[in-house]
Short mmCIF file of C-alpha atoms in Angstrom, two decimals:
data_model
loop_
_atom_site.label_atom_id
_atom_site.label_comp_id
_atom_site.label_asym_id
_atom_site.label_seq_id
_atom_site.Cartn_x
_atom_site.Cartn_y
_atom_site.Cartn_z
CA MET A 11 10.91 -14.62 -8.41
CA PRO A 12 9.26 -12.55 -4.89
CA ALA A 13 6.36 -10.56 -5.25
CA ARG A 14 6.49 -6.57 -6.05
CA ILE A 15 5.37 -4.35 -3.23
CA LEU A 16 4.88 -0.50 -3.57
CA VAL A 17 4.85 1.14 -0.18
CA ALA A 18 3.69 4.92 -1.42
CA LYS A 19 2.55 8.46 0.30
CA PRO A 20 -0.26 9.67 -1.08
CA GLY A 21 -1.33 13.18 -0.82
CA LEU A 22 -0.06 16.08 1.74
CA ASP A 23 1.19 13.28 4.20
CA GLY A 24 5.01 14.30 5.39
CA HIS A 25 6.15 11.76 7.75
CA ASP A 26 7.13 8.71 6.33
CA ARG A 27 8.68 6.58 9.05
CA GLY A 28 6.28 4.24 9.40
CA ALA A 29 5.83 2.68 5.60
CA LYS A 30 9.86 3.33 5.43
CA ILE A 31 9.41 0.62 8.59
CA VAL A 32 6.86 -1.44 6.96
CA ALA A 33 9.06 -1.29 3.12
CA ARG A 34 11.89 -2.78 5.74
CA ALA A 35 10.04 -5.28 7.30
CA LEU A 36 8.57 -6.22 3.90
CA ARG A 37 12.67 -6.72 2.65
CA ASP A 38 13.30 -8.53 5.40
CA ALA A 39 10.29 -11.05 5.04
CA GLY A 40 11.90 -11.74 1.48
CA PHE A 41 9.58 -8.69 -0.92
CA GLU A 42 11.28 -6.94 -3.06
CA VAL A 43 10.01 -3.68 -2.36
CA VAL A 44 9.70 -0.10 -4.32
CA PHE A 45 8.96 3.17 -1.82
CA THR A 46 7.46 6.74 -3.02
CA GLY A 47 9.05 8.76 -0.70
CA ILE A 48 6.88 11.57 0.30
CA ARG A 49 3.57 13.70 -0.94
CA GLN A 50 2.55 11.45 -4.25
CA ARG A 51 0.17 12.19 -6.76
CA ILE A 52 -2.27 8.92 -7.31
CA GLU A 53 -1.70 9.23 -11.31
CA ASP A 54 1.87 9.39 -9.65
CA ILE A 55 1.96 6.04 -7.61
CA VAL A 56 -0.44 3.89 -10.59
CA SER A 57 2.20 4.88 -12.83
CA ILE A 58 4.76 3.86 -10.41
CA ALA A 59 2.72 0.40 -9.64
CA LEU A 60 2.88 0.24 -14.07
CA GLN A 61 6.31 0.56 -14.20
CA GLU A 62 7.28 -1.47 -11.37
CA ASP A 63 5.20 -4.14 -12.34
CA VAL A 64 4.28 -4.37 -8.71
CA ALA A 65 1.79 -7.60 -7.47
CA VAL A 66 0.71 -4.82 -4.25
CA VAL A 67 0.46 -1.15 -3.63
CA GLY A 68 0.57 0.13 0.03
CA LEU A 69 -0.48 3.38 1.04
CA SER A 70 0.67 4.82 4.63
CA ILE A 71 -2.01 7.21 5.05
CA LEU A 72 -1.99 9.54 8.46
CA SER A 73 -3.03 12.39 7.08
CA GLY A 74 -7.11 11.53 7.80
CA ALA A 75 -7.90 11.42 3.85
CA HIS A 76 -8.00 7.69 3.49
CA LEU A 77 -11.50 6.69 2.31
CA ALA A 78 -10.87 9.62 -0.69
CA LEU A 79 -7.02 8.60 -1.49
CA ALA A 80 -7.83 4.39 -1.48
CA GLU A 81 -10.88 4.86 -3.03
CA ARG A 82 -8.75 7.39 -5.84
CA THR A 83 -6.40 4.64 -5.69
CA VAL A 84 -7.94 1.49 -6.82
CA GLU A 85 -9.99 3.66 -9.70
CA GLY A 86 -6.70 4.57 -11.22
CA LEU A 87 -5.39 0.88 -11.03
CA ARG A 88 -8.85 -0.06 -12.68
CA ALA A 89 -8.57 2.52 -15.17
CA ALA A 90 -5.30 1.69 -15.96
CA ASP A 91 -6.77 -2.09 -16.64
CA ALA A 92 -4.52 -2.92 -13.65
CA GLY A 93 -7.05 -4.09 -11.04
CA ASP A 94 -5.44 -7.24 -10.27
CA ILE A 95 -3.01 -4.99 -8.60
CA ALA A 96 -3.90 -5.13 -5.04
CA VAL A 97 -4.05 -2.09 -3.02
CA ILE A 98 -4.24 -2.06 1.29
CA VAL A 99 -4.14 0.95 3.41
CA GLY A 100 -1.98 1.52 6.71
CA GLY A 101 -1.98 4.03 9.30
CA THR A 102 -4.31 6.31 11.28
CA ILE A 103 -7.62 4.42 10.43
CA PRO A 104 -10.10 4.93 12.82
CA ALA A 105 -12.18 1.11 12.50
CA ALA A 106 -15.48 2.71 11.57
CA ASP A 107 -13.54 3.39 8.22
CA VAL A 108 -12.23 -0.21 7.03
CA PRO A 109 -15.56 -2.10 6.13
CA LYS A 110 -15.56 1.97 3.19
CA LEU A 111 -12.13 0.91 2.40
CA ARG A 112 -12.95 -2.84 1.75
CA GLU A 113 -16.31 -1.57 -0.28
CA VAL A 114 -14.18 0.44 -2.12
CA GLY A 115 -12.23 -2.42 -2.74
CA VAL A 116 -8.69 -2.21 -0.48
CA ALA A 117 -7.89 -5.72 0.01
CA ALA A 118 -6.76 -5.07 3.75
CA VAL A 119 -6.36 -2.87 6.09
CA PHE A 120 -3.62 -1.94 9.09
CA PRO A 121 -4.70 0.59 11.68
CA THR A 122 -2.08 1.88 13.17
CA GLY A 123 -0.18 -1.09 15.90
CA THR A 124 -0.52 -3.80 13.48
CA PRO A 125 1.89 -5.76 14.62
CA LEU A 126 4.61 -6.58 11.94
CA GLU A 127 4.10 -10.12 11.50
CA THR A 128 0.95 -9.72 11.01
CA LEU A 129 1.20 -7.43 7.82
CA VAL A 130 3.58 -10.12 6.23
CA ALA A 131 1.12 -12.80 6.91
CA GLU A 132 -1.70 -10.99 5.31
CA VAL A 133 0.56 -9.97 2.61
CA ARG A 134 1.94 -13.01 1.62
CA ALA A 135 -2.10 -14.14 1.58
CA LEU A 136 -2.36 -11.87 -1.07
CA THR A 137 0.76 -12.72 -2.97
CA ALA A 138 0.24 -16.22 -2.84
CA THR A 139 1.15 -17.11 -6.02
CA THR A 140 4.55 -15.47 -5.69
CA ALA A 141 5.41 -14.61 -1.98
CA PRO A 142 8.86 -16.40 -0.62
CA GLN A 143 8.28 -18.88 1.66
#
């Protein structure tokens, strides 16, 4: 059974082209992908992650609010007793913020320009027990 991935657009960021490209690449690689659409609240993302029984929540953030949004997502999943769901972040992420995201519990960071093959390989590694080959 393929791993389920939630691709989410938290906050007020209304640009979803990159998130749709990532969702399609993951789907084409054999993952089951759920896409939330734009302008989602963290509480809703956590709820959808639980309802959809996902292995990974991917946050696509271009607004510059990645530190706060990622931390709130990780905390929300932990509070819901779902800390085993990996959180990954992609988008406009300055290199200096990558260690900060890792410190708050983000499993992987994909700044703008990351090759899709790299993203797919890292998601496969995160979901190694259920990832399609």
